[in-house]
Amino acid sequence: MEDLLAARAQMGTSLAFHIIFSALGVGVPLLLCIAEGLALKTKNPVWMMLTRRWARATAILFAIGAVSGTILSFELGLLWPTYIKFAGAVVGLPFMLEGFAFFLEAIFLGLYLYGWDRLSSRAHWLCSFPIWISGLASSWFIVSVNSWMNTPAGFQVRHGQIVGINPWQAIFNPSTPYETVHMALACYVVSGFAVAAVYAFGMLFRGRRAEYYRKGLLLGMLMALIAIPLQIVSGDFNARFLANYQPAKFAAMEVVYHTQSGAPILVGGLVDTKTDTIRYAIEIPKGLSLLAYWNPDATVKGLDQIPRVNWPDPALVHPSFDGMVSIGFFCLFIAVIFWGLYLLRKRQLPMQRLMLLGVFVAGPLSFIAMELGWMVTEFGRQPWVIYNYLRTADAVTTAPFLNISFFVFSLIYVLLAVALVWLLQKVVHRPLPQVTLSEDGYEVQEPVIEKVGA
Amino acid sequence: MSIAFVALIILWWALMVYAVLGGADFGAGVWDLFALGRNAEKQHDLINHALGPVWEANHVWLIFLIVGLFSVFPTAFSVLSIALFLPFSIVLIGVVLRGAAFVFRYYAVDTEGFFAHSWSRVFSATSLITPFFLGISAAAVASGQLINSSGIPDATDVSSMTTPFALVIGLMSIVLCATIAAIYLVVEAHDTEKDEHLTASYRLRAIIAGAVTAVLGALGLALSISEAPMLWQGMVARAIPLIVVTMVLGLATAVSLFFNHYRLARILIILETVFMLATWGLSQYPYIVPPRFTIANSANESSVIQALVIGIIVGLVFLLPSLYYLFSVFKLPYPVPGLKRREVEKQQQRRPGQKQESALS
Ligand code: HDD
Ligand code: HEM
Ligand code: HEM
């Protein structure tokens, strides 16, 4: 494999792997906080059982998130030294602040996970707040870096030197508000659906109906219901922002080869990059002009206005975008039906097989939507790594053996994924902890086998 | 004093913290390798208990270092990324597998099973490899031969990493980590587990590993005369007092272990590590990567560094109290709010006994 391609593949694999854990690392702690709060307030031990079980899974997920994040921070230098020379100078600050946010998250997670026996139940619950708050903060900081790569700001280039750096302007670059909000919401969407899917699976295929399962499903779906409509609205803002600030990406997303007024929306279809055409797409006349500019006759800039060397690949960006949007609407549909049934049936959890199946499917799909969204962002920015300033091809390292490196790291990811899945299914199959109330808060009896491990 | 210099001191401080905390972590992995026989189960438990709540926080220092380095000295960092591509790729694999292995092993349902056992081996192996290559990389930088005078780095040129000097420093890093860990584990075994047998065994290991560290350190020093001349000259010119203090601290650590003052030994080995790194730093001042990149010619714009330093200070305002709280809840015997009543009582029972001990030392 060519070195540049190998480096890109390694970077993409690493990010695609990491994002799964970081999204859960942002979303699940909020669920923990809510569940434990409910346990303390309602004195219903089931909430505590859920909290304990999720905490155990979080510990494992967080650790994998941390190691995969470590890989990323090394890779930025090892694979893209020129990029990091540029980015480090300008957006070092958010990287640094992100580091602090991680650190706080790790500290309080340590307290939370290992402090059940030492902390009072109130103090323990309070420890969950810094976890989800700093998780959210860290995602904000890192995504602000990505936004900066999309719409660079806060510096000037003079004689090949970067001067006049303003780190605050760099952090609050034009796309920051759009990207950070959309990503934060994505974290809650995927975490909500992921948790709900686990319990839907238990009900579907293992015949579980106990309160534990119902409450787990309910809380997951609640988070999903709140986040998904906001997600779609915010995505619409992202798209309209791109139409003005990153026309190449927007044109690739919507396969607009020719600048035109009254542009249609093309859904699906096969992009042929040899002839620059798209076939078999469903066409919604004037849709794109309407959505992007609130005017059915507005002119949409096409790829023909951009030199060909600066084109992203519509054959990658367009299907990714369509995939994300369709999944977004599917997830919205599931959440709305679920809560509609719930309210119609006087607060009975809907248990129809088809409904549960839908929830179960929405879990993995929402992750795919998130991955696809990142593909839109990253492939859509090509051939630039820092939009209009640094080409990906110029950023890559001169070090050799990049394909070996890609191969080794891919193996590591496979190894980690297999071990992780194996371990998590053990956690799921373990007998539930027994929770009883006591004057000192909660007494939790973990099943005996657990004692051996911990 | 320039703001870049202030930032460099902060980075160096982070390096010291990483060496002291992360180093102990690696060392614990090394001892895990030697946890054989009848006592093995107990030793694994001891190590798990000692690491469990803090290992993740320990390793964030490494991230902090990397991020700090590329924000403050972007040019030097990008050159290092290329020149150290090979050793750092290995370090990265080590850090990653190690972190994962620790959790997998910790949360494995069946601690005797194949799964836990294999990851245990991975944990130990990577605990050896990682500090070794970190040491080699540090030695290559310090020797001043990592980057030739053209300033264009070459990832395939590993000559500066295969010198006897680099190898000795690599080995010394492993043994130093093992020493730090052994001393922490002595304290843990003595105070928390109250296990005489484990205490004695780790005390012996600490003394032996400490002695080996001293020998390798002396050897490294001698080799640096010919192989890292810039470092050596800097040392002679500026750092002789620090070297003397380092040596005295090493001896004092051994003596206090010998007389069973474990907590004192722990403080001394921390200081020893700190002074060792300070010696290195002072000797290669004002270079970031000798002989080409100095503080002055590779630092970022000072307004940016200023913002970073402010960011760090604000961050620390949140961080340090939290970190203190973490260590208080799990490791320190002082009262903090939020503990369970029964834990508070336990603490109170424990404290008078410890008072006596510290009075002795
Ligand atoms: C749960 C996941 C999820 C769902 C359901 C959606 N998105 Fe999304 N989308 C993401 C998860 C995501 C993401 C992974 O989080 C991205 C990548 C970069 C970012 O900021 O968010 C993203 C990026 C992204 C971008 C590119 C932003 C950029 O490059 O600056 C656009 C235009 C949209 N989204 C639009 C939408 C629309 C119109 C949706 C309507 C259904 C939608 N997204 C649903
Ligand atoms: C977490 C979700 C993300 C995913 C899934 C993702 C995905 C990808 C993919 C697929 C590539 C390869 C691009 C290509 O080959 O065309 C890539 C490249 C890259 N990404 Fe991202 N990305 C994510 C977030 C980020 C963030 C937050 C940053 C910034 C800090 C970032 C920085 C980079 C860099 C430097 C490259 C290499 C240069 C390039 O190929 O453009 N990514 N990413
Ligand atoms: C180039 C991109 C990225 C880099 C360099 C990076 C770096 C890191 C590092 C070093 C860690 C480990 C910190 C620790 O040891 O505790 C980490 C964890 C984490 N990252 Fe990333 N990250 C990137 C992308 C992202 C993105 C896009 C998100 C957005 C949601 C994110 C969210 C998190 C979170 C929440 C954690 C905490 C661990 C967890 O909860 O699983 N990261 N990341």
Tab-separated table of N, CA and C in Angstrom, chain A residues 97-225:
chain	number	residue	atom	x	y	z
A	97	LEU	N	-6.608	21.671	26.956
A	97	LEU	CA	-7.779	21.711	27.833
A	97	LEU	C	-8.516	20.378	27.796
A	98	GLU	N	-8.528	19.765	26.608
A	98	GLU	CA	-9.134	18.451	26.495
A	98	GLU	C	-8.415	17.477	27.421
A	99	GLY	N	-7.073	17.612	27.452
A	99	GLY	CA	-6.300	16.748	28.340
A	99	GLY	C	-6.748	16.908	29.785
A	100	PHE	N	-6.960	18.147	30.190
A	100	PHE	CA	-7.413	18.357	31.568
A	100	PHE	C	-8.792	17.741	31.793
A	101	ALA	N	-9.647	17.908	30.800
A	101	ALA	CA	-10.982	17.337	30.946
A	101	ALA	C	-10.917	15.819	31.083
A	102	PHE	N	-10.074	15.180	30.263
A	102	PHE	CA	-9.888	13.727	30.394
A	102	PHE	C	-9.411	13.369	31.769
A	103	PHE	N	-8.464	14.175	32.224
A	103	PHE	CA	-7.834	13.877	33.497
A	103	PHE	C	-8.877	13.895	34.608
A	104	LEU	N	-9.693	14.953	34.606
A	104	LEU	CA	-10.747	15.039	35.614
A	104	LEU	C	-11.685	13.852	35.493
A	105	GLU	N	-12.016	13.520	34.241
A	105	GLU	CA	-12.923	12.408	34.033
A	105	GLU	C	-12.322	11.123	34.609
A	106	ALA	N	-11.029	10.916	34.321
A	106	ALA	CA	-10.379	9.696	34.802
A	106	ALA	C	-10.351	9.667	36.325
A	107	ILE	N	-10.072	10.818	36.935
A	107	ILE	CA	-9.992	10.860	38.395
A	107	ILE	C	-11.330	10.501	39.024
A	108	PHE	N	-12.380	11.167	38.538
A	108	PHE	CA	-13.670	10.918	39.176
A	108	PHE	C	-14.221	9.553	38.810
A	109	LEU	N	-13.849	9.069	37.647
A	109	LEU	CA	-14.248	7.712	37.317
A	109	LEU	C	-13.561	6.721	38.251
A	110	GLY	N	-12.283	6.996	38.553
A	110	GLY	CA	-11.579	6.151	39.519
A	110	GLY	C	-12.312	6.156	40.850
A	111	LEU	N	-12.695	7.343	41.325
A	111	LEU	CA	-13.430	7.446	42.585
A	111	LEU	C	-14.747	6.694	42.492
A	112	TYR	N	-15.411	6.888	41.365
A	112	TYR	CA	-16.745	6.309	41.207
A	112	TYR	C	-16.686	4.785	41.171
A	113	LEU	N	-15.754	4.273	40.384
A	113	LEU	CA	-15.747	2.831	40.145
A	113	LEU	C	-15.167	2.049	41.305
A	114	TYR	N	-14.176	2.627	41.957
A	114	TYR	CA	-13.519	1.871	43.015
A	114	TYR	C	-13.959	2.364	44.387
A	115	GLY	N	-14.850	3.337	44.431
A	115	GLY	CA	-15.189	3.947	45.700
A	115	GLY	C	-16.515	3.512	46.303
A	116	TRP	N	-17.144	2.474	45.723
A	116	TRP	CA	-18.446	2.049	46.251
A	116	TRP	C	-18.387	1.783	47.740
A	117	ASP	N	-17.298	1.152	48.193
A	117	ASP	CA	-17.224	0.757	49.599
A	117	ASP	C	-16.718	1.871	50.491
A	118	ARG	N	-16.136	2.872	49.895
A	118	ARG	CA	-15.506	3.882	50.737
A	118	ARG	C	-16.310	5.157	50.859
A	119	LEU	N	-16.995	5.523	49.766
A	119	LEU	CA	-17.684	6.803	49.781
A	119	LEU	C	-19.114	6.630	50.282
A	120	SER	N	-19.611	7.668	50.927
A	120	SER	CA	-21.008	7.641	51.327
A	120	SER	C	-21.853	7.694	50.056
A	121	SER	N	-23.116	7.239	50.144
A	121	SER	CA	-23.882	7.092	48.903
A	121	SER	C	-24.080	8.449	48.231
A	122	ARG	N	-24.189	9.501	49.040
A	122	ARG	CA	-24.368	10.832	48.467
A	122	ARG	C	-23.098	11.310	47.752
A	123	ALA	N	-21.976	11.138	48.442
A	123	ALA	CA	-20.705	11.563	47.842
A	123	ALA	C	-20.450	10.779	46.563
A	124	HIS	N	-20.816	9.507	46.597
A	124	HIS	CA	-20.614	8.680	45.425
A	124	HIS	C	-21.415	9.196	44.243
A	125	TRP	N	-22.659	9.551	44.519
A	125	TRP	CA	-23.497	10.080	43.440
A	125	TRP	C	-22.925	11.393	42.923
A	126	LEU	N	-22.475	12.241	43.840
A	126	LEU	CA	-21.921	13.527	43.415
A	126	LEU	C	-20.701	13.342	42.510
A	127	CYS	N	-19.976	12.249	42.735
A	127	CYS	CA	-18.807	11.987	41.893
A	127	CYS	C	-19.191	11.712	40.441
A	128	SER	N	-20.455	11.392	40.188
A	128	SER	CA	-20.807	11.098	38.802
A	128	SER	C	-20.967	12.382	37.989
A	129	PHE	N	-21.191	13.508	38.650
A	129	PHE	CA	-21.370	14.762	37.903
A	129	PHE	C	-20.109	15.192	37.161
A	130	PRO	N	-18.976	15.285	37.873
A	130	PRO	CA	-17.773	15.674	37.128
A	130	PRO	C	-17.472	14.730	35.972
A	131	ILE	N	-17.897	13.478	36.075
A	131	ILE	CA	-17.575	12.538	34.994
A	131	ILE	C	-18.293	12.944	33.712
A	132	TRP	N	-19.598	13.131	33.810
A	132	TRP	CA	-20.288	13.429	32.543
A	132	TRP	C	-20.029	14.845	32.092
A	133	ILE	N	-19.813	15.753	33.046
A	133	ILE	CA	-19.533	17.124	32.620
A	133	ILE	C	-18.178	17.194	31.916
A	134	SER	N	-17.156	16.555	32.483
A	134	SER	CA	-15.868	16.665	31.804
A	134	SER	C	-15.835	15.828	30.540
A	135	GLY	N	-16.622	14.748	30.496
A	135	GLY	CA	-16.717	14.002	29.244
A	135	GLY	C	-17.268	14.892	28.133
A	136	LEU	N	-18.303	15.618	28.466
A	136	LEU	CA	-18.899	16.525	27.497
A	136	LEU	C	-17.899	17.612	27.098
A	137	ALA	N	-17.202	18.143	28.103
A	137	ALA	CA	-16.230	19.193	27.816
A	137	ALA	C	-15.129	18.673	26.898
A	138	SER	N	-14.656	17.445	27.175
A	138	SER	CA	-13.556	16.954	26.345
A	138	SER	C	-14.020	16.765	24.910
A	139	SER	N	-15.243	16.315	24.726
A	139	SER	CA	-15.699	16.155	23.347
A	139	SER	C	-15.815	17.535	22.693
A	140	TRP	N	-16.223	18.519	23.452
A	140	TRP	CA	-16.325	19.872	22.895
A	140	TRP	C	-14.964	20.357	22.428
A	141	PHE	N	-13.958	20.179	23.274
A	141	PHE	CA	-12.629	20.687	22.924
A	141	PHE	C	-12.071	19.987	21.694
A	142	ILE	N	-12.168	18.661	21.659
A	142	ILE	CA	-11.544	17.963	20.541
A	142	ILE	C	-12.289	18.252	19.246
A	143	VAL	N	-13.598	18.369	19.342
A	143	VAL	CA	-14.335	18.646	18.112
A	143	VAL	C	-14.084	20.078	17.662
A	144	SER	N	-13.768	20.966	18.607
A	144	SER	CA	-13.422	22.319	18.168
A	144	SER	C	-12.129	22.286	17.348
A	145	VAL	N	-11.240	21.340	17.666
A	145	VAL	CA	-10.039	21.188	16.844
A	145	VAL	C	-10.418	20.739	15.444
A	146	ASN	N	-11.315	19.760	15.388
A	146	ASN	CA	-11.731	19.289	14.075
A	146	ASN	C	-12.423	20.407	13.292
A	147	SER	N	-13.208	21.213	13.988
A	147	SER	CA	-13.860	22.339	13.320
A	147	SER	C	-12.818	23.290	12.749
A	148	TRP	N	-11.772	23.479	13.532
A	148	TRP	CA	-10.716	24.374	13.063
A	148	TRP	C	-10.064	23.837	11.792
A	149	MET	N	-9.935	22.504	11.706
A	149	MET	CA	-9.383	21.927	10.481
A	149	MET	C	-10.311	22.182	9.290
A	150	ASN	N	-11.595	22.273	9.569
A	150	ASN	CA	-12.567	22.515	8.503
A	150	ASN	C	-12.666	23.984	8.126
A	151	THR	N	-12.652	24.847	9.128
A	151	THR	CA	-12.706	26.284	8.857
A	151	THR	C	-11.611	26.964	9.668
A	152	PRO	N	-10.364	26.878	9.184
A	152	PRO	CA	-9.230	27.389	9.957
A	152	PRO	C	-9.391	28.880	10.247
A	153	ALA	N	-8.999	29.276	11.449
A	153	ALA	CA	-9.109	30.683	11.842
A	153	ALA	C	-8.071	30.956	12.922
A	154	GLY	N	-7.848	32.228	13.187
A	154	GLY	CA	-6.999	32.601	14.313
A	154	GLY	C	-5.515	32.600	14.015
A	155	PHE	N	-5.101	32.802	12.773
A	155	PHE	CA	-3.675	32.882	12.445
A	155	PHE	C	-3.526	33.480	11.058
A	156	GLN	N	-2.290	33.868	10.725
A	156	GLN	CA	-1.987	34.270	9.354
A	156	GLN	C	-0.748	33.529	8.887
A	157	VAL	N	-0.642	33.356	7.584
A	157	VAL	CA	0.566	32.757	7.042
A	157	VAL	C	1.329	33.848	6.296
A	158	ARG	N	2.562	34.106	6.751
A	158	ARG	CA	3.376	35.094	6.067
A	158	ARG	C	4.733	34.473	5.744
A	159	HIS	N	5.122	34.484	4.502
A	159	HIS	CA	6.368	33.857	4.045
A	159	HIS	C	6.481	32.427	4.564
A	160	GLY	N	5.406	31.682	4.497
A	160	GLY	CA	5.460	30.292	4.935
A	160	GLY	C	5.522	30.124	6.440
A	161	GLN	N	5.483	31.226	7.184
A	161	GLN	CA	5.496	31.132	8.647
A	161	GLN	C	4.097	31.412	9.184
A	162	ILE	N	3.742	30.701	10.236
A	162	ILE	CA	2.444	30.966	10.858
A	162	ILE	C	2.654	32.042	11.906
A	163	VAL	N	1.961	33.143	11.757
A	163	VAL	CA	2.164	34.247	12.702
A	163	VAL	C	0.817	34.791	13.162
A	164	GLY	N	0.879	35.689	14.140
A	164	GLY	CA	-0.326	36.350	14.620
A	164	GLY	C	-1.367	35.370	15.140
A	165	ILE	N	-0.897	34.388	15.901
A	165	ILE	CA	-1.823	33.349	16.341
A	165	ILE	C	-2.727	33.866	17.458
A	166	ASN	N	-4.016	33.581	17.312
A	166	ASN	CA	-4.961	33.893	18.368
A	166	ASN	C	-5.718	32.620	18.733
A	167	PRO	N	-5.284	31.956	19.810
A	167	PRO	CA	-5.851	30.643	20.104
A	167	PRO	C	-7.355	30.663	20.349
A	168	TRP	N	-7.850	31.779	20.886
A	168	TRP	CA	-9.293	31.811	21.182
A	168	TRP	C	-10.101	31.871	19.907
A	169	GLN	N	-9.608	32.692	18.951
A	169	GLN	CA	-10.279	32.733	17.657
A	169	GLN	C	-10.244	31.363	16.987
A	170	ALA	N	-9.121	30.659	17.202
A	170	ALA	CA	-9.001	29.337	16.594
A	170	ALA	C	-10.015	28.379	17.190
A	171	ILE	N	-10.168	28.418	18.503
A	171	ILE	CA	-11.136	27.514	19.128
A	171	ILE	C	-12.550	27.847	18.674
A	172	PHE	N	-12.882	29.129	18.707
A	172	PHE	CA	-14.234	29.535	18.314
A	172	PHE	C	-14.269	29.872	16.828
A	173	ASN	N	-13.791	28.952	16.020
A	173	ASN	CA	-13.824	29.168	14.575
A	173	ASN	C	-15.262	29.001	14.081
A	174	PRO	N	-15.533	29.406	12.830
A	174	PRO	CA	-16.939	29.434	12.392
A	174	PRO	C	-17.687	28.121	12.549
A	175	SER	N	-17.030	26.961	12.336
A	175	SER	CA	-17.873	25.763	12.386
A	175	SER	C	-17.970	25.151	13.782
A	176	THR	N	-17.228	25.709	14.755
A	176	THR	CA	-17.292	25.135	16.103
A	176	THR	C	-18.717	24.978	16.650
A	177	PRO	N	-19.536	26.032	16.629
A	177	PRO	CA	-20.858	25.847	17.244
A	177	PRO	C	-21.651	24.727	16.582
A	178	TYR	N	-21.509	24.572	15.270
A	178	TYR	CA	-22.294	23.549	14.579
A	178	TYR	C	-21.794	22.147	14.890
A	179	GLU	N	-20.491	21.976	14.706
A	179	GLU	CA	-19.954	20.618	14.876
A	179	GLU	C	-20.037	20.132	16.314
A	180	THR	N	-19.684	21.011	17.264
A	180	THR	CA	-19.648	20.533	18.650
A	180	THR	C	-21.034	20.152	19.134
A	181	VAL	N	-22.034	20.947	18.770
A	181	VAL	CA	-23.391	20.625	19.218
A	181	VAL	C	-23.853	19.310	18.587
A	182	HIS	N	-23.612	19.181	17.287
A	182	HIS	CA	-24.065	17.976	16.587
A	182	HIS	C	-23.387	16.734	17.164
A	183	MET	N	-22.117	16.859	17.497
A	183	MET	CA	-21.400	15.704	18.054
A	183	MET	C	-21.876	15.391	19.465
A	184	ALA	N	-22.059	16.412	20.289
A	184	ALA	CA	-22.510	16.144	21.659
A	184	ALA	C	-23.850	15.419	21.624
A	185	LEU	N	-24.739	15.891	20.755
A	185	LEU	CA	-26.028	15.224	20.649
A	185	LEU	C	-25.855	13.779	20.180
A	186	ALA	N	-24.933	13.591	19.227
A	186	ALA	CA	-24.711	12.226	18.729
A	186	ALA	C	-24.309	11.300	19.872
A	187	CYS	N	-23.488	11.805	20.796
A	187	CYS	CA	-23.072	10.972	21.928
A	187	CYS	C	-24.288	10.492	22.716
A	188	TYR	N	-25.249	11.400	22.937
A	188	TYR	CA	-26.425	10.997	23.708
A	188	TYR	C	-27.338	10.094	22.896
A	189	VAL	N	-27.425	10.360	21.600
A	189	VAL	CA	-28.247	9.482	20.756
A	189	VAL	C	-27.701	8.060	20.807
A	190	VAL	N	-26.406	7.918	20.553
A	190	VAL	CA	-25.884	6.544	20.480
A	190	VAL	C	-25.903	5.877	21.853
A	191	SER	N	-25.607	6.632	22.910
A	191	SER	CA	-25.617	5.987	24.228
A	191	SER	C	-27.027	5.548	24.600
A	192	GLY	N	-27.991	6.404	24.341
A	192	GLY	CA	-29.369	6.042	24.658
A	192	GLY	C	-29.814	4.808	23.901
A	193	PHE	N	-29.619	4.818	22.600
A	193	PHE	CA	-30.038	3.666	21.810
A	193	PHE	C	-29.233	2.415	22.150
A	194	ALA	N	-27.948	2.595	22.459
A	194	ALA	CA	-27.134	1.422	22.785
A	194	ALA	C	-27.671	0.733	24.023
A	195	VAL	N	-27.927	1.511	25.068
A	195	VAL	CA	-28.443	0.916	26.299
A	195	VAL	C	-29.804	0.282	26.049
A	196	ALA	N	-30.672	1.019	25.341
A	196	ALA	CA	-31.999	0.474	25.066
A	196	ALA	C	-31.896	-0.827	24.271
A	197	ALA	N	-30.957	-0.856	23.323
A	197	ALA	CA	-30.840	-2.047	22.481
A	197	ALA	C	-30.424	-3.266	23.296
A	198	VAL	N	-29.554	-3.054	24.276
A	198	VAL	CA	-29.125	-4.185	25.103
A	198	VAL	C	-30.331	-4.817	25.796
A	199	TYR	N	-31.216	-3.962	26.361
A	199	TYR	CA	-32.361	-4.525	27.077
A	199	TYR	C	-33.414	-5.054	26.122
A	200	ALA	N	-33.539	-4.407	24.969
A	200	ALA	CA	-34.466	-4.938	23.974
A	200	ALA	C	-34.009	-6.335	23.553
A	201	PHE	N	-32.709	-6.494	23.430
A	201	PHE	CA	-32.163	-7.809	23.080
A	201	PHE	C	-32.526	-8.843	24.148
A	202	GLY	N	-32.319	-8.457	25.402
A	202	GLY	CA	-32.637	-9.372	26.501
A	202	GLY	C	-34.102	-9.788	26.477
A	203	MET	N	-34.977	-8.821	26.192
A	203	MET	CA	-36.407	-9.133	26.188
A	203	MET	C	-36.780	-9.988	24.985
A	204	LEU	N	-36.155	-9.678	23.857
A	204	LEU	CA	-36.508	-10.375	22.631
A	204	LEU	C	-36.047	-11.814	22.639
A	205	PHE	N	-34.788	-12.001	22.958
A	205	PHE	CA	-34.195	-13.308	22.698
A	205	PHE	C	-33.989	-14.118	23.961
A	206	ARG	N	-34.127	-13.495	25.112
A	206	ARG	CA	-33.958	-14.268	26.326
A	206	ARG	C	-35.223	-14.242	27.178
A	207	GLY	N	-36.268	-13.642	26.624
A	207	GLY	CA	-37.540	-13.639	27.321
A	207	GLY	C	-37.522	-12.892	28.637
A	208	ARG	N	-36.632	-11.967	28.795
A	208	ARG	CA	-36.574	-11.226	30.058
A	208	ARG	C	-37.680	-10.197	30.105
A	209	ARG	N	-38.324	-10.070	31.242
A	209	ARG	CA	-39.378	-9.076	31.373
A	209	ARG	C	-39.289	-8.343	32.710
A	210	ALA	N	-38.307	-8.679	33.515
A	210	ALA	CA	-38.269	-8.164	34.888
A	210	ALA	C	-38.168	-6.642	34.887
A	211	GLU	N	-38.449	-6.062	36.034
A	211	GLU	CA	-38.435	-4.611	36.179
A	211	GLU	C	-37.075	-4.044	35.783
A	212	TYR	N	-36.040	-4.803	36.120
A	212	TYR	CA	-34.685	-4.375	35.788
A	212	TYR	C	-34.559	-4.079	34.298
A	213	TYR	N	-35.084	-4.990	33.481
A	213	TYR	CA	-34.985	-4.798	32.034
A	213	TYR	C	-35.857	-3.656	31.563
A	214	ARG	N	-37.057	-3.567	32.145
A	214	ARG	CA	-37.968	-2.523	31.694
A	214	ARG	C	-37.411	-1.135	32.022
A	215	LYS	N	-36.873	-1.003	33.210
A	215	LYS	CA	-36.340	0.306	33.593
A	215	LYS	C	-35.125	0.678	32.744
A	216	GLY	N	-34.306	-0.316	32.457
A	216	GLY	CA	-33.133	-0.052	31.627
A	216	GLY	C	-33.544	0.444	30.245
A	217	LEU	N	-34.520	-0.259	29.669
A	217	LEU	CA	-34.998	0.118	28.340
A	217	LEU	C	-35.592	1.526	28.368
A	218	LEU	N	-36.367	1.779	29.406
A	218	LEU	CA	-37.063	3.057	29.515
A	218	LEU	C	-36.075	4.222	29.565
A	219	LEU	N	-35.079	4.090	30.403
A	219	LEU	CA	-34.155	5.204	30.577
A	219	LEU	C	-33.360	5.448	29.297
A	220	GLY	N	-32.917	4.350	28.664
A	220	GLY	CA	-32.183	4.496	27.408
A	220	GLY	C	-33.034	5.203	26.355
A	221	MET	N	-34.278	4.762	26.241
A	221	MET	CA	-35.147	5.347	25.217
A	221	MET	C	-35.487	6.795	25.538
A	222	LEU	N	-35.510	7.126	26.813
A	222	LEU	CA	-35.813	8.506	27.173
A	222	LEU	C	-34.711	9.432	26.672
A	223	MET	N	-33.468	9.003	26.923
A	223	MET	CA	-32.360	9.827	26.452
A	223	MET	C	-32.390	9.934	24.923
A	224	ALA	N	-32.652	8.806	24.276
A	224	ALA	CA	-32.685	8.802	22.819
A	224	ALA	C	-33.789	9.717	22.298
A	225	LEU	N	-34.949	9.653	22.943
A	225	LEU	CA	-36.075	10.459	22.457
A	225	LEU	C	-35.762	11.948	22.536
